[in-house]
CSV table of C-alpha atoms in Angstrom, one decimal:
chain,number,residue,atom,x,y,z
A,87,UNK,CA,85.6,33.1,-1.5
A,88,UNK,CA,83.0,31.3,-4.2
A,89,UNK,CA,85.1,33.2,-6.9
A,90,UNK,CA,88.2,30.6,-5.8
A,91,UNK,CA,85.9,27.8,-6.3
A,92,UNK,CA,84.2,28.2,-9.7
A,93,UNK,CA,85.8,27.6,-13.3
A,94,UNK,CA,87.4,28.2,-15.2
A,95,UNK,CA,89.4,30.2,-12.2
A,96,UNK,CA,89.1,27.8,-9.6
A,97,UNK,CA,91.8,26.8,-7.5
A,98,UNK,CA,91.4,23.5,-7.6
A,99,UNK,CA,94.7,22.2,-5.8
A,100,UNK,CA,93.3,23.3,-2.6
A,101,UNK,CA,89.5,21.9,-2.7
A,102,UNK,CA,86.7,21.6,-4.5
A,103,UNK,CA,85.3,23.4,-7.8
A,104,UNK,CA,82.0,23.8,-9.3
A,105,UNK,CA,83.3,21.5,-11.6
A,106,UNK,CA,84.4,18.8,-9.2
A,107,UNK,CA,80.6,17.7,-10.0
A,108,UNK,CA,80.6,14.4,-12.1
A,109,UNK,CA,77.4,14.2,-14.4
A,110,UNK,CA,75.1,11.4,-13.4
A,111,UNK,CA,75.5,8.0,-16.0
A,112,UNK,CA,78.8,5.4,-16.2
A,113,UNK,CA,81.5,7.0,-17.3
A,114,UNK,CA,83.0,7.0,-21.3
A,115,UNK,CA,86.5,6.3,-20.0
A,116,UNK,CA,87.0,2.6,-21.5
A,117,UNK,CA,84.4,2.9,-24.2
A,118,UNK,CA,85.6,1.6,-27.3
A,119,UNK,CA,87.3,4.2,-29.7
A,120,UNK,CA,88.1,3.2,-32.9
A,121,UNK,CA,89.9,6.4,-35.7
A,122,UNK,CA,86.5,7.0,-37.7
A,123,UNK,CA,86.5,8.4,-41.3
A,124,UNK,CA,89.5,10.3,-42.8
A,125,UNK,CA,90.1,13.1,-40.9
A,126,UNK,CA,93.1,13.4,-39.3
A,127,UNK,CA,93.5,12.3,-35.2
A,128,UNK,CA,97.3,13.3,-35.2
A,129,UNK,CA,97.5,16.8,-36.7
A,130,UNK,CA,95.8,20.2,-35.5
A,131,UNK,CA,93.0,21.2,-37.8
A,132,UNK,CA,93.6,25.1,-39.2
A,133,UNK,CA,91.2,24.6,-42.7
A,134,UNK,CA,88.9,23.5,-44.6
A,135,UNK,CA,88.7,21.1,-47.4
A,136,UNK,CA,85.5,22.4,-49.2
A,137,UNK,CA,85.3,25.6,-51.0
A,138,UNK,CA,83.1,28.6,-51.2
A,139,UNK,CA,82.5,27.9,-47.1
A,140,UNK,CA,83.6,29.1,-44.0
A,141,UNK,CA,83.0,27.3,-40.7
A,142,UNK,CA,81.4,28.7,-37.8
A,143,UNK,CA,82.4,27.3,-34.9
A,144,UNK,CA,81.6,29.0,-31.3
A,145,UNK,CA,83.1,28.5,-28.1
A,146,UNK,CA,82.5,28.3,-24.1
A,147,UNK,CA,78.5,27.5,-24.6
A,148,UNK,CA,75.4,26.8,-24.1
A,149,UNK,CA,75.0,30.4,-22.9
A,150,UNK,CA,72.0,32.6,-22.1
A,151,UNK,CA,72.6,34.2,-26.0
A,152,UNK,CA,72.8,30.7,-27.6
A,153,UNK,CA,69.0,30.8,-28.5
A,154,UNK,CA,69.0,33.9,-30.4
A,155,UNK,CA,72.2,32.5,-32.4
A,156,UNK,CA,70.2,29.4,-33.5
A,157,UNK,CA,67.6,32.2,-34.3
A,158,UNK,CA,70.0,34.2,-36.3
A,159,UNK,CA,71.7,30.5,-38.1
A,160,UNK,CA,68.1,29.1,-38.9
A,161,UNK,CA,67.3,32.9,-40.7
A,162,UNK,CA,70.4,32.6,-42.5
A,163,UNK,CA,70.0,28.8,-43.4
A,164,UNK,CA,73.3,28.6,-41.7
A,165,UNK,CA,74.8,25.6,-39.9
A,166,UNK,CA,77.7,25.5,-37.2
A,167,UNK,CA,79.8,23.6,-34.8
A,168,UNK,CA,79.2,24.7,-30.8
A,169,UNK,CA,82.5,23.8,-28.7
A,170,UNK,CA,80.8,23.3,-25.7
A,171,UNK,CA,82.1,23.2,-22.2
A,172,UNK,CA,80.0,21.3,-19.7
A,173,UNK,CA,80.1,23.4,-16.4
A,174,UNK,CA,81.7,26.7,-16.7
A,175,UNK,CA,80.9,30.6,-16.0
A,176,UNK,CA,78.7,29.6,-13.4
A,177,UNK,CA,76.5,28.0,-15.5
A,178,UNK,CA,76.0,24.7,-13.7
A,179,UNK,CA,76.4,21.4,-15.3
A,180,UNK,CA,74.8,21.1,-18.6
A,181,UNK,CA,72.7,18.3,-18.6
A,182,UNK,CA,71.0,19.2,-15.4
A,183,UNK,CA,70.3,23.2,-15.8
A,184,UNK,CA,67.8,24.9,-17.8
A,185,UNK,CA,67.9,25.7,-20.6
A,186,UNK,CA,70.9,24.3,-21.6
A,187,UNK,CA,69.7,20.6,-22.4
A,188,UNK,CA,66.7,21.7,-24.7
A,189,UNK,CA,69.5,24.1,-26.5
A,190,UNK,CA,71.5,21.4,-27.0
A,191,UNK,CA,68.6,19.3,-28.3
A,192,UNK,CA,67.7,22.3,-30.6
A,193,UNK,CA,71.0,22.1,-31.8
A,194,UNK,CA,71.0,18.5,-33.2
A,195,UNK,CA,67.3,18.9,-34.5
A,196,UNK,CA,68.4,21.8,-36.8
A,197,UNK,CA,71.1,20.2,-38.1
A,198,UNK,CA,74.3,22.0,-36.0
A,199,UNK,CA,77.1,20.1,-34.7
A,200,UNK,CA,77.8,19.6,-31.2
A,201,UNK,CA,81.6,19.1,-29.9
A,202,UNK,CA,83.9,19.4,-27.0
A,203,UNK,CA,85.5,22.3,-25.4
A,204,UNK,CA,86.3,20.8,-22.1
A,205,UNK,CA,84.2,19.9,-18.9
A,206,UNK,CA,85.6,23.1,-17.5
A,207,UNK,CA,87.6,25.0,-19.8
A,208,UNK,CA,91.4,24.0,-18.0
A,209,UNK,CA,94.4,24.3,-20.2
A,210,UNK,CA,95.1,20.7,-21.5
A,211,UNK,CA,98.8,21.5,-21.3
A,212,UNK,CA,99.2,22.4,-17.9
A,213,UNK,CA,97.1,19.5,-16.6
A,214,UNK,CA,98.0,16.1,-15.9
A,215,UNK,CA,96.8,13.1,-17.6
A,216,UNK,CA,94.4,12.1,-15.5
A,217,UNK,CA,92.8,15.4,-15.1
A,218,UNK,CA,93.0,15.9,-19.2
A,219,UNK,CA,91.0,12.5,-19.9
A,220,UNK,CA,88.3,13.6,-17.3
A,221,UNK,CA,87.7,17.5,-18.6
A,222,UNK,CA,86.7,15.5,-21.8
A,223,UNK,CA,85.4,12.1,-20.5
A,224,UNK,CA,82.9,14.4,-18.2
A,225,UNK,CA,81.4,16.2,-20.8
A,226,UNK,CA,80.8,12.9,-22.6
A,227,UNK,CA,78.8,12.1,-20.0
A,228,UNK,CA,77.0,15.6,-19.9
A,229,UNK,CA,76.6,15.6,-23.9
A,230,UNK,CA,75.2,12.3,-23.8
A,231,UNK,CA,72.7,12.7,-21.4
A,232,UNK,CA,71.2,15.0,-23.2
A,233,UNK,CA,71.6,13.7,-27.2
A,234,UNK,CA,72.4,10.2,-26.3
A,235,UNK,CA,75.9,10.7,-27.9
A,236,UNK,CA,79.1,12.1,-27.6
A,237,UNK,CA,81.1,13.8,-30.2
A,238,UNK,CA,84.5,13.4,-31.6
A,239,UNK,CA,85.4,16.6,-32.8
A,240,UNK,CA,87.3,19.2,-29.8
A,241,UNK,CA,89.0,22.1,-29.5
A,242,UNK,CA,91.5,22.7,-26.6
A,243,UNK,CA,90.9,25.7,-24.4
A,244,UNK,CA,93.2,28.8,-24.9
A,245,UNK,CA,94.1,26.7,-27.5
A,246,UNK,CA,96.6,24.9,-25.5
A,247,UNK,CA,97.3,21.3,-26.6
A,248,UNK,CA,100.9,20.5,-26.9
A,249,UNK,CA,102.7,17.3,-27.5
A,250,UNK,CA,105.3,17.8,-24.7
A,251,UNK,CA,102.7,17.6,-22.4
A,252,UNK,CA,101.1,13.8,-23.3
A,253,UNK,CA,98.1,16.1,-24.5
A,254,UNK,CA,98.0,15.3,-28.3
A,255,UNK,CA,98.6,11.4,-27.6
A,256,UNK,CA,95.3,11.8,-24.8
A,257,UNK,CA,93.5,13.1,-27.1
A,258,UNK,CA,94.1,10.5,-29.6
A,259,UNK,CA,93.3,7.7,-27.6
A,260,UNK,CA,91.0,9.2,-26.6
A,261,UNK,CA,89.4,9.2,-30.0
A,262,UNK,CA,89.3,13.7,-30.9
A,263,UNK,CA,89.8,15.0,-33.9
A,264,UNK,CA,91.7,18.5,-32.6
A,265,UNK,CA,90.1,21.7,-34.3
A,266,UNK,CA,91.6,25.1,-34.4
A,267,UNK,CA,90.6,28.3,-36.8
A,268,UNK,CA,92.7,30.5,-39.5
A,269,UNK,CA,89.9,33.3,-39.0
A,270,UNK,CA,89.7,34.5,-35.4
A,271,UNK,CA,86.9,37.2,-34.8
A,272,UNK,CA,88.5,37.9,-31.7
A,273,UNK,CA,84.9,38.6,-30.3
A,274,UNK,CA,85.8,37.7,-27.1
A,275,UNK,CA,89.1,40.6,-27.1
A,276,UNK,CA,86.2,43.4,-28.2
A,277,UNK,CA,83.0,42.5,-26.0
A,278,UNK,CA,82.2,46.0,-26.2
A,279,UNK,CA,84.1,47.5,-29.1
A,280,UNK,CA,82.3,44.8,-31.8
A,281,UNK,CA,83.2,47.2,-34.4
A,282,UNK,CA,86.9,46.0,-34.3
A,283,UNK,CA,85.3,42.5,-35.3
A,284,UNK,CA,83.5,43.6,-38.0
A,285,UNK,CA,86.5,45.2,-39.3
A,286,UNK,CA,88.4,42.0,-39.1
A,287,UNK,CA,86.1,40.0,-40.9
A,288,UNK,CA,85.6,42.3,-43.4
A,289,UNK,CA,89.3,42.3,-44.2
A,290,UNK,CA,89.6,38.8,-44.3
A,291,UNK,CA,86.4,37.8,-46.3
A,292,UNK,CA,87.6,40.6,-49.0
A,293,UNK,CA,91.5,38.7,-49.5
A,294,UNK,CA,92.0,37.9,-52.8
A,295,UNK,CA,92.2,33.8,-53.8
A,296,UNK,CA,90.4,33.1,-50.2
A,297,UNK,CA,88.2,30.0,-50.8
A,298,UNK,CA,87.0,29.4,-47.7
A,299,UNK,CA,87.6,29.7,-43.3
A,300,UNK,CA,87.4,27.9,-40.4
A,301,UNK,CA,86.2,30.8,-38.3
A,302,UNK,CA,85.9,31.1,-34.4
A,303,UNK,CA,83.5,33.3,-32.5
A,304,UNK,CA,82.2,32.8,-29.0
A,305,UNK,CA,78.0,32.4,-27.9
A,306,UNK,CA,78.7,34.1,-24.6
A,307,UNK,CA,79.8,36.8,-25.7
A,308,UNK,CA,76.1,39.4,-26.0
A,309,UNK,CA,77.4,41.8,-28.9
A,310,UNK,CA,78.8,38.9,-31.1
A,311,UNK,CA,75.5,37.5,-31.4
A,312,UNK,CA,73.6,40.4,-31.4
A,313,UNK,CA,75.4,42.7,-33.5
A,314,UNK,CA,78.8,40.9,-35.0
A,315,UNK,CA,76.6,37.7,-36.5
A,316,UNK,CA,74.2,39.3,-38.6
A,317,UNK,CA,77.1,41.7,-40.5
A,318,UNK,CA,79.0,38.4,-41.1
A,319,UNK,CA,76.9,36.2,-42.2
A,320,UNK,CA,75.8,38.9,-44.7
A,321,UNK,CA,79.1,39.3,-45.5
A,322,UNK,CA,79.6,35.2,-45.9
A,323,UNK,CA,76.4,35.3,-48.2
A,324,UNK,CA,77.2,38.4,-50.5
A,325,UNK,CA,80.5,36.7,-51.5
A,326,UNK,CA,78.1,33.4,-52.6
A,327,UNK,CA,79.5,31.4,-50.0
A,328,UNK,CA,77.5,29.4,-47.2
A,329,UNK,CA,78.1,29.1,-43.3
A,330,UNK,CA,78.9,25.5,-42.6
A,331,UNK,CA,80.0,23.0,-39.5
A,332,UNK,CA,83.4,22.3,-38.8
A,333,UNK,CA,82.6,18.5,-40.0
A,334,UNK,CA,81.3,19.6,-43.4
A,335,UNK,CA,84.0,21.8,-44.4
A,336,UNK,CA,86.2,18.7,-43.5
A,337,UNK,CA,84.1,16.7,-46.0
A,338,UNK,CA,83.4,14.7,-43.0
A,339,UNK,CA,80.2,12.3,-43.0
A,340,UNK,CA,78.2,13.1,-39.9
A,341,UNK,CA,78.1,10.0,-38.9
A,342,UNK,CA,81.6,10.2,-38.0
A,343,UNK,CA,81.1,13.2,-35.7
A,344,UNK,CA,79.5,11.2,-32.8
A,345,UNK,CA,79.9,7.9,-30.5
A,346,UNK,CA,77.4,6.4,-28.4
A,347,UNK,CA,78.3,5.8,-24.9
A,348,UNK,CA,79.5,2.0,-24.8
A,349,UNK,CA,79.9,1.6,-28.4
A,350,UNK,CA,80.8,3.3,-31.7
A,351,UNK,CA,79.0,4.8,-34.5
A,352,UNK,CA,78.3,2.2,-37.6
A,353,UNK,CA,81.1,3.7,-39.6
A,354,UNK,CA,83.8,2.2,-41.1
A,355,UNK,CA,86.9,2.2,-39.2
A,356,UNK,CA,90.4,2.9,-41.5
A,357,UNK,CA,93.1,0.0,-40.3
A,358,UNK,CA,95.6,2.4,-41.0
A,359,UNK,CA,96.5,6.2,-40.6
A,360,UNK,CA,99.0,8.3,-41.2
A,361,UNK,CA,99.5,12.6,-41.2
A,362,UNK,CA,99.5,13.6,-44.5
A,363,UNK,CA,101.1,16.7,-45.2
A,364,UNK,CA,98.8,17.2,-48.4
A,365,UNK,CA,98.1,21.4,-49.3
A,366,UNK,CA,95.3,23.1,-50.2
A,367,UNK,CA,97.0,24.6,-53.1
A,368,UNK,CA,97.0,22.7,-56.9
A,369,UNK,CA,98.2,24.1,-60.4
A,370,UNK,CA,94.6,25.8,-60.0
A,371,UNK,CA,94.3,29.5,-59.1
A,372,UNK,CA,92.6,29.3,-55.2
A,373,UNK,CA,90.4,32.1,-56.5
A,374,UNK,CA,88.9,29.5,-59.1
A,375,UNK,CA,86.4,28.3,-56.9
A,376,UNK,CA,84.4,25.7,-59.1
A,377,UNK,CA,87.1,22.8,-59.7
A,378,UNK,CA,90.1,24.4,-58.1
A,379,UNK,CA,90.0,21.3,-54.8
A,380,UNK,CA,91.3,17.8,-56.5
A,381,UNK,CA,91.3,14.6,-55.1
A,382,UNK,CA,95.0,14.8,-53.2
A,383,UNK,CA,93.2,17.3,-50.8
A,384,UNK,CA,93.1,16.0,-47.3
A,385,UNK,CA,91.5,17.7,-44.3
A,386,UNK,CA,94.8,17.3,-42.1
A,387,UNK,CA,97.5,19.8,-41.3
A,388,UNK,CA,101.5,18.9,-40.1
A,389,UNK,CA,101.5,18.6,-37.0
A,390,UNK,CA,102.9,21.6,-34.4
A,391,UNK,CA,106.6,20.9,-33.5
A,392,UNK,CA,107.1,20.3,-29.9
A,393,UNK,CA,109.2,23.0,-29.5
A,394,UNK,CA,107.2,25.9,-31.2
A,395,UNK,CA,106.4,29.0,-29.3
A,396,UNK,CA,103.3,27.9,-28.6
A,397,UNK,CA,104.3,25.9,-26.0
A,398,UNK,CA,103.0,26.4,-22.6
A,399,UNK,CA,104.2,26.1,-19.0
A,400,UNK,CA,102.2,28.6,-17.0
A,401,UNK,CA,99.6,27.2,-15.0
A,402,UNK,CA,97.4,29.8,-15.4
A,403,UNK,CA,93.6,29.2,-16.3
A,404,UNK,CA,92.7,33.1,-16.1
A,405,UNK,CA,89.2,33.3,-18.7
A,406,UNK,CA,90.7,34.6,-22.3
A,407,UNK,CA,94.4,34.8,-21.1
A,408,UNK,CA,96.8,32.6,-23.0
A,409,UNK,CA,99.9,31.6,-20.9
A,410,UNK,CA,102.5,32.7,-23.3
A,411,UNK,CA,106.5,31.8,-23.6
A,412,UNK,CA,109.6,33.6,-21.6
A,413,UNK,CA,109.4,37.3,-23.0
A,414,UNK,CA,113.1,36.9,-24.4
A,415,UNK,CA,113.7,33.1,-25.5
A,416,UNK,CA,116.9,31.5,-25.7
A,417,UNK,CA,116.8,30.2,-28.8
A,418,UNK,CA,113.9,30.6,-31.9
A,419,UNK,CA,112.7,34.0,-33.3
A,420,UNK,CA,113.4,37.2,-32.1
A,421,UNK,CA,110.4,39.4,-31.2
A,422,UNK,CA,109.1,41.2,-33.7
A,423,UNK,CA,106.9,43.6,-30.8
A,424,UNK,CA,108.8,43.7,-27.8
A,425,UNK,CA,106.8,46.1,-25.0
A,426,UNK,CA,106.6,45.5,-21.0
A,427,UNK,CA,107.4,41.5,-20.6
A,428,UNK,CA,106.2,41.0,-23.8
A,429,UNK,CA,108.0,39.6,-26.7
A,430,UNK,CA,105.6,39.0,-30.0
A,431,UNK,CA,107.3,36.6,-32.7
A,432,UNK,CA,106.7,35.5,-35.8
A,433,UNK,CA,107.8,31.7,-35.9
A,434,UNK,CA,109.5,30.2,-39.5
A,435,UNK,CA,107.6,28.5,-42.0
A,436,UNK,CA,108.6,27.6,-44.9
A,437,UNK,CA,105.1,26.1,-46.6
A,438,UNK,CA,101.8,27.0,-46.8
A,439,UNK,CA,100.7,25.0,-44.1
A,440,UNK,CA,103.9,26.0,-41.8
A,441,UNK,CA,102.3,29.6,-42.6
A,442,UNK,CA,99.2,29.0,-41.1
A,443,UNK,CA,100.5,27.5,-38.3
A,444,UNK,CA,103.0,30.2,-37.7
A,445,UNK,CA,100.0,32.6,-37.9
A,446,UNK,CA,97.5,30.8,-34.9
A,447,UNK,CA,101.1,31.2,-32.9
A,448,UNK,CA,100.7,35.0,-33.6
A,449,UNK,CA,97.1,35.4,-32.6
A,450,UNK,CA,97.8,33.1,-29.5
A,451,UNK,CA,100.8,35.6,-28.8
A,452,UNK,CA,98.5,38.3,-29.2
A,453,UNK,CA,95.6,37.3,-26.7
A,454,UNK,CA,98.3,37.4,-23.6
A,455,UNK,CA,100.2,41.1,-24.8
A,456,UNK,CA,97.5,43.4,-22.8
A,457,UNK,CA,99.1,41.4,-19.5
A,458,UNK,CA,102.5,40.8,-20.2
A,459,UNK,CA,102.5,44.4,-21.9
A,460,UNK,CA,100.6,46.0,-19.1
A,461,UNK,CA,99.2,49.8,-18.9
A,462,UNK,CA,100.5,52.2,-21.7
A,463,UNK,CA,101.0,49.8,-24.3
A,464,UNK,CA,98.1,49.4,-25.9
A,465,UNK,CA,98.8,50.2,-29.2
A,466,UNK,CA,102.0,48.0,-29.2
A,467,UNK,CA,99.4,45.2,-28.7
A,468,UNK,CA,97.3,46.4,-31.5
A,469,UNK,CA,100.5,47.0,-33.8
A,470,UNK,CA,101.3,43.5,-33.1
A,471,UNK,CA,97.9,41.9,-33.5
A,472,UNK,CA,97.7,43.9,-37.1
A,473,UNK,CA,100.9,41.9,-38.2
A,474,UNK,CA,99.2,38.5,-36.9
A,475,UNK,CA,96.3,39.7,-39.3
A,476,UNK,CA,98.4,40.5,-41.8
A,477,UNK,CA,100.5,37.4,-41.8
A,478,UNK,CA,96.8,35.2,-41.9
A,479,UNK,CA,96.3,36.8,-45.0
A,480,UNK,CA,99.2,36.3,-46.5
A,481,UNK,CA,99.1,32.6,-45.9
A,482,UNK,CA,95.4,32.8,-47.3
A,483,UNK,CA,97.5,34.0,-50.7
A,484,UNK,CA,100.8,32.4,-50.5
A,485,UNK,CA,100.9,28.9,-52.4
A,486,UNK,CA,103.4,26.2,-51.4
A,487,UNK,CA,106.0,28.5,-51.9
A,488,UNK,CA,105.7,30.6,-49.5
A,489,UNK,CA,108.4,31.7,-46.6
A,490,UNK,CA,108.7,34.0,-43.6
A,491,UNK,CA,111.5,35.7,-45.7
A,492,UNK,CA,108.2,36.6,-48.4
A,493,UNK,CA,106.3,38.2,-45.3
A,494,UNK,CA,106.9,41.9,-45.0
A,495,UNK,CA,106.2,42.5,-41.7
């Protein structure tokens, strides 16, 4: 029965988790929040603003490999952002089992960046609000028992976050930047096939006009670390560009990254906001990586339409398995790989932006096609995540002008 009772698989609607645990200290819940810095709180984060960089961001830690990643960062004179989830895998809560709270202090002293992934890893989507506002006001808690602060910067798990759902006003209020990636590893779909990630970032690194990633890969997984880490961050360094945290690539002071429990940090506070729709493209070739960025650059992406496919009723929490939509919608794009129950689309977009979104709808697509697929169709899945590939690197090249009708599939 303990398998029913410990996340992120636990049935909670019929007793208590692992997770039900609430880390000693007063809660964060009604601790002031003021919208630090320029980073947007209203759109989802797919890029960077800096060039010649690429963000390395990992998910679902601390974990027992986490130590030799610092290692393998601190050889490379890397730095990275760790989406930490507070009691999860069996780990126990963070801020009470060893040796998760002198990880986490390693991180800070070496210069990493330390944000949210959840207390527990739940979909934010399928949750109410109540339960959404205590996966992140827990690990608050957790985080800041350990560094004395909490941080601003999230990512959603299974990268489900929709506006339907209440989830991207939550968030808001409750003072998270929200972070995806355009460069998925997909680590965590090869755990013991790492080859297939290598290839992946190999292809993407090598795309012609690329000037930088927000990349995602995942400390618990042992061969990503181990193996996968060391052949990208060569590959990072041989192209002259640096590994970097999710804040720095926004162009994002650090001390906007964190609030202390009760207060605020000392930055400034902007009276106003507002989701600029800003590119990354200029007049400038994005292969001219010296001066191609200008001033108009902002670190914020349009925001995800309520009604794109990325929306999410199940209310399954299964580890690595994205609740996808119907297999044959009613209305919106018709699937591109249809096998089993699955139905893989390629949404419109008619900008670059739209392009990228259109493309982290693919990969979500893609992480759910083994199960709604099911035995036999294995290479439909791969055929499919190939075109999700394909379609990231088109948006890498594609300026403003670019189109789903532009995208040979």
């Amino acid at each position: 029965m303990a398998e029913y009772c410990t996340d992120p698989d636990c049935q909670f609607a019929f007793g208590t988790c692992d997770s039900s645990h609430t880390p000693a200290g007063p809660t964060t819940l009604n601790d002031p929040r003021p919208l630090l810095g320029k980073v947007t709180y209203d759109g989802d984060i797919y890029d960077c603003i800096e060039n010649n960089v690429v963000a390395l961001t990992y998910d679902d830690g601390p974990f027992v490999y986490t130590s030799q990643l610092l290692d393998i960062l601190k050889s490379y004179g890397f730095k990275a952002t760790f989406f930490m989830t507070g009691n999860n895998l069996h780990k126990g809560p963070i801020d009470e089992t060893a040796p998760y709270p002198a990880l986490v202090q390693r991180m800070i002293a070496e210069g990493h960046q330390v944000a949210s992934h959840t207390w527990s890893h739940y979909s934010l989507s399928n949750i109410t609000s109540d339960m959404r506002k205590q996966q992140m006001v827990k690990n608050e808690r957790a985080i800041a028992n350990i560094i004395g602060k909490y941080p601003t910067y999230m990512r959603p798990p299974y990268s489900q976050c929709d506006q339907a759902s209440g989830c991207w006003a939550d968030m808001k209020a409750l003072g998270y930047h929200r972070v995806y990636f355009d460069l998925d590893t997909q680590d965590y779909l090869n755990p013991n096939s790492i080859e297939n990630s290598k290839a992946i970032v190999k292809q993407i690194l090598a795309t012609p006009g690329s000037t930088d990633y927000l990349s995602i890969q995942h400390d618990i997984v042992q061969q990503s670390v181990a193996n996968l880490t060391y052949y990208y961050f060569d590959l990072i360094k041989n192209k002259g560009w640096k590994g970097v945290t999710a804040g720095e690539c926004l162009n994002d002071a650090p001390a906007n990254w964190y609030r202390t429990p009760g207060g605020s940090t000392s930055t400034s506070v902007l009276t106003s906001r507002s989701t600029s729709t800003s590119s990354k493209a200029t007049t400038t070739s994005k292969a001219t990586t010296t001066t191609s960025k200008t001033t108009s650059k902002t670190s914020i992406t349009t925001p995800k339409s309520s009604t794109s496919s990325t929306s999410k009723t199940s209310t399954s929490t299964k580890r690595f398995v994205v609740a996808a939509a119907a297999p044959t919608p009613t209305s919106g794009p018709a699937c591109v790989v249809q096998a089993g129950q699955f139905c893989g689309t390629v949404s419109d977009f008619s900008d670059k932006q739209g392009c990228k979104v259109s493309a982290a709808n693919c990969y979500l697509q893609a992480l759910n096609c083994p199960k709604e697929a099911g035995k036999g169709h294995r290479n439909d899945c791969n055929h499919y995540t190939n075109i999700c590939q394909k379609l990231n690197m088109y948006c890498t090249k594609c300026e403003d002008t670019c189109s789903k009708s532009g995208f040979n599939i």
